[in-house]
Short mmCIF file of C-alpha atoms in Angstrom, two decimals:
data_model
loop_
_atom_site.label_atom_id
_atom_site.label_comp_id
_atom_site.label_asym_id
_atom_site.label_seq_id
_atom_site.Cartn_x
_atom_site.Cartn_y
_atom_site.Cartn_z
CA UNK V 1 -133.15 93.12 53.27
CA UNK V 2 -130.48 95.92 52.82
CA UNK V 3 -127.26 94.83 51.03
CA UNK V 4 -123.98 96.67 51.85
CA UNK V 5 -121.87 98.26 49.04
CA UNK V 6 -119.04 95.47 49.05
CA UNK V 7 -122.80 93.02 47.62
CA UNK V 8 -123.32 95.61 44.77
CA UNK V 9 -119.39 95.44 44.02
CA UNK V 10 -118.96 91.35 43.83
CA UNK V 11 -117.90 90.64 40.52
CA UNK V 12 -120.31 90.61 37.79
CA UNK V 13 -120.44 88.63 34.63
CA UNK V 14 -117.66 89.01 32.22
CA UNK V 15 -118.36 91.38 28.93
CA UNK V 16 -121.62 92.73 31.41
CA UNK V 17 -120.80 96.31 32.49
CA UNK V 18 -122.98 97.09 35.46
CA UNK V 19 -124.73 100.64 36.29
CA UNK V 20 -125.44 101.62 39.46
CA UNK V 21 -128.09 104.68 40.94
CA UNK V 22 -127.05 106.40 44.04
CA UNK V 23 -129.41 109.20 45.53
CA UNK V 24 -127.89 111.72 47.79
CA UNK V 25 -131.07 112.87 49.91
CA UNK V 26 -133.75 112.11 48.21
CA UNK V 27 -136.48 112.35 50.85
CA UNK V 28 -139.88 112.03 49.05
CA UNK V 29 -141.20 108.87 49.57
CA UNK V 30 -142.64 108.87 45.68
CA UNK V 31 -139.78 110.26 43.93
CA UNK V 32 -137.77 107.33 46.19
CA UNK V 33 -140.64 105.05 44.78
CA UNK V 34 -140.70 106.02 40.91
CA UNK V 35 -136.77 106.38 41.18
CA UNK V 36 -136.64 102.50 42.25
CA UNK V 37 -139.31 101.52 39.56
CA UNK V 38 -137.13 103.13 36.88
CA UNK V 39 -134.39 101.57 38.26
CA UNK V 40 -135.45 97.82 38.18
CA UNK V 41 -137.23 98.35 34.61
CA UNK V 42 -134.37 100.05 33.40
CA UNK V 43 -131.90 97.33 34.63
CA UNK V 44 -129.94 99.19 36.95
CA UNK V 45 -127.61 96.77 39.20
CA UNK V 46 -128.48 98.22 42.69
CA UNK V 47 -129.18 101.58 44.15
CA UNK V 48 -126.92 102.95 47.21
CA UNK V 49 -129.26 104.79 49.61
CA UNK V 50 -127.39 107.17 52.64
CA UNK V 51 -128.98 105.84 55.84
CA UNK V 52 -129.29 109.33 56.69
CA UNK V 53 -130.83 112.43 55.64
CA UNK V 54 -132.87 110.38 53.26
CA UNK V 55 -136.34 108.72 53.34
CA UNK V 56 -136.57 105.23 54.34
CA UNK V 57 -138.32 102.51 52.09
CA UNK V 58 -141.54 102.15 53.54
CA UNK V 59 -144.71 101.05 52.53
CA UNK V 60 -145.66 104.38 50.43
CA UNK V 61 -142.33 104.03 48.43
CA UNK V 62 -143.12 100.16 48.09
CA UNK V 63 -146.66 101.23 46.64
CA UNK V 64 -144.90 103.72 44.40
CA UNK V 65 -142.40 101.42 43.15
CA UNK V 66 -145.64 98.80 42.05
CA UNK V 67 -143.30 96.55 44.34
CA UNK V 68 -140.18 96.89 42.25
CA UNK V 69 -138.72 97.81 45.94
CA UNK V 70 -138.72 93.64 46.58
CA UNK V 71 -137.06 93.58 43.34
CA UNK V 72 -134.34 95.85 43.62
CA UNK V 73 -130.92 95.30 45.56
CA UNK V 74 -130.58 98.23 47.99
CA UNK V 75 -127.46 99.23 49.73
CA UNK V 76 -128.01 101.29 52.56
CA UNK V 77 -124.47 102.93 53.41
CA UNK V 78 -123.52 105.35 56.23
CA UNK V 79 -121.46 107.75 54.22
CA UNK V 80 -122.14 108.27 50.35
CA UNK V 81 -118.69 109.80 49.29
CA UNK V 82 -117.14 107.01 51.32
CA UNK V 83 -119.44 104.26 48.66
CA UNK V 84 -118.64 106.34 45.70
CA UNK V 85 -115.16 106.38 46.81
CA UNK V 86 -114.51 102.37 46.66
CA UNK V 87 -116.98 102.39 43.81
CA UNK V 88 -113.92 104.37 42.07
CA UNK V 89 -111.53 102.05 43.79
CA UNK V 90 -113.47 98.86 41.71
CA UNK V 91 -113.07 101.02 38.21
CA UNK V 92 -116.43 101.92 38.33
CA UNK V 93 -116.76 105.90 36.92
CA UNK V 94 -118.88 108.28 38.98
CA UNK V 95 -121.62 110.56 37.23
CA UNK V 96 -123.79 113.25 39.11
CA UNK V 97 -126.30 114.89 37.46
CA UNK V 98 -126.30 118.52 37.68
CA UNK V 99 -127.91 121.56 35.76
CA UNK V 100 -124.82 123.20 35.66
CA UNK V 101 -122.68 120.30 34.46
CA UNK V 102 -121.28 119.40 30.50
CA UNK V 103 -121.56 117.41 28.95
CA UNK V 104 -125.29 116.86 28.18
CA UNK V 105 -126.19 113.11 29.15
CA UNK V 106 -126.70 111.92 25.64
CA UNK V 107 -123.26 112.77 25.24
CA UNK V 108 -121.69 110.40 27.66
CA UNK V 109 -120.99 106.72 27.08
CA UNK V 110 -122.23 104.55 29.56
CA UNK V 111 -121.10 101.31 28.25
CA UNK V 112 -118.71 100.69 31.05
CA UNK V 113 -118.92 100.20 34.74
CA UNK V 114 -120.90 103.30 36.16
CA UNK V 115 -122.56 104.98 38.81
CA UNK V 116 -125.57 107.73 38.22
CA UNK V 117 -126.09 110.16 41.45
CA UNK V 118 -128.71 112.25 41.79
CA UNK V 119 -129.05 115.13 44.10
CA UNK V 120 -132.37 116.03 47.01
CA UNK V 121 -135.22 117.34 45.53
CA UNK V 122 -134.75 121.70 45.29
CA UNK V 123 -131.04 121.44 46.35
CA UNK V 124 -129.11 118.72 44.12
CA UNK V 125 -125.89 116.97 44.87
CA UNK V 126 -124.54 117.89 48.42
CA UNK V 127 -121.23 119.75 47.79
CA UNK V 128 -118.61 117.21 48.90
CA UNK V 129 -120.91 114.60 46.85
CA UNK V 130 -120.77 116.57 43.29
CA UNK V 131 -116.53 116.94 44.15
CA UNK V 132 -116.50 113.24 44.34
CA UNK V 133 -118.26 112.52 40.86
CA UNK V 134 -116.08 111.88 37.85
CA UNK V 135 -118.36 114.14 35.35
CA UNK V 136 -121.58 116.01 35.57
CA UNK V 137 -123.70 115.44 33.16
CA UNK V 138 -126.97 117.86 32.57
CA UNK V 139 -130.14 117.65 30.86
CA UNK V 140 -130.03 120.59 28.49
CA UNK V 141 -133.62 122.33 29.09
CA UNK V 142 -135.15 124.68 26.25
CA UNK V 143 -138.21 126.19 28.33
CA UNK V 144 -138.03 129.02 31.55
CA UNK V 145 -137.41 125.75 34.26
CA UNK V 146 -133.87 125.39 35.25
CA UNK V 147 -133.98 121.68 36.15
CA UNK V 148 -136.96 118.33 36.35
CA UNK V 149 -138.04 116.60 39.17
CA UNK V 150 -135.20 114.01 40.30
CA UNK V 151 -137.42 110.53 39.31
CA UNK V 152 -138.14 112.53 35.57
CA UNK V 153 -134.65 113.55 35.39
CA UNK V 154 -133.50 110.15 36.77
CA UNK V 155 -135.48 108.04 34.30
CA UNK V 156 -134.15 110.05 31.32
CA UNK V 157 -130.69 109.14 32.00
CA UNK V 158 -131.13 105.78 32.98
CA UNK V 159 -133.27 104.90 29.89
CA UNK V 160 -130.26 106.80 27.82
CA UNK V 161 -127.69 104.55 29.34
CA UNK V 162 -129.87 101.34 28.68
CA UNK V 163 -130.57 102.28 25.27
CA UNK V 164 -126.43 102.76 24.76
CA UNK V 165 -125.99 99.43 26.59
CA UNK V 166 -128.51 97.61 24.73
CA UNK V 167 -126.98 98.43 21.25
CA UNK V 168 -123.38 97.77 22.14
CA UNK V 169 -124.76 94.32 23.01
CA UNK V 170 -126.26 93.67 19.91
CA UNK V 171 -123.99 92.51 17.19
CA UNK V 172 -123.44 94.34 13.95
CA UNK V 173 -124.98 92.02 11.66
CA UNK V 174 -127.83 91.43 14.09
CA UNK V 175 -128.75 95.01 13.59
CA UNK V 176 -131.58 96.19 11.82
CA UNK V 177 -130.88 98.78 8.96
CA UNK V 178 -132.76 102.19 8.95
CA UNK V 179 -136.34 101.91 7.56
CA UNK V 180 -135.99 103.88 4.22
CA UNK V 181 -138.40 107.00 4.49
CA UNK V 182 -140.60 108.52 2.41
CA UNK V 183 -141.28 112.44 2.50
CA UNK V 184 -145.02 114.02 1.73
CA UNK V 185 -144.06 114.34 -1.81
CA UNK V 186 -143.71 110.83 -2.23
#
């Protein structure tokens, strides 16, 4: 069952940010499966899907997703930049991902209310969506390939964010110190 955006915006838990994924066009049934798999191991708090020009959630992308699909709350909306535009209303900060963007993702802090949108496979963001987003963040790549494919790209980000999330929730003195190292001359 398909939530609308106003579900993913109720309230959350106080001291919880939440992080949403929003995909503008993503039309292959796997990368739509391995995108929602990431997202429900990664503990995103619902993806926004455009009704349009994007593929449905079917059995493939249910196979792909090893069934995270029944796991994760979907929001199907009519008009993206219309979602990420109350999302913004509700305080909640709007992040494409984009080769051409700055800063590079690990430079961002995700510890408050967010959305990550990722662009159709070949193209990217839609124009009117990337002019909507707060920041665009990249993935700084060191071989020939400008860009990944969207679920690899996707899963780096929203393992970054959980891994920023996860240590602002741990307390100070709950923290384990650095493991002293030794060098080969040791």
């Amino acid at each position: 069952k398909f939530l609308g955006i106003e579900d993913l915006l109720a309230p959350a838990e106080a001291g919880h940010p939440r992080f949403f994924l929003a995909l503008d066009g993503i039309e292959d049934p796997h990368n739509l499966g391995a995108l929602l798999r990431t997202a429900d191991g990664a503990g995103i708090d619902g993806v926004i899907l455009p009704e349009r020009r994007s593929a449905p959630v079917t059995a493939t992308v249910a196979k792909t997703s090893a069934g995270a699909s029944e796991h994760v709350r979907i929001a199907r909306v009519t008009n993206l930049v219309r979602a990420l535009e109350q999302m913004k209303q509700k305080h909640v900060w709007v992040l494409g991902l984009d080769e051409r963007g700055t800063p590079d993702y690990t430079d961002y802090d995700f510890r408050s209310d967010c959305v990550l949108v990722l662009g159709r496979e070949g193209a990217g963001l839609h124009d009117l969506v990337k002019k909507t987003c707060d920041h665009l963040l990249r993935i700084p790549m060191a071989g020939q390939v400008s860009s990944l494919n969207v679920s690899v790209a996707g899963a780096i980000v929203m393992y970054e964010a959980m891994r920023q999330r996860r240590q602002a929730a741990t307390p100070p003195a709950a923290r384990k110190p650095p493991k002293e190292r030794k060098g080969l001359g040791s």
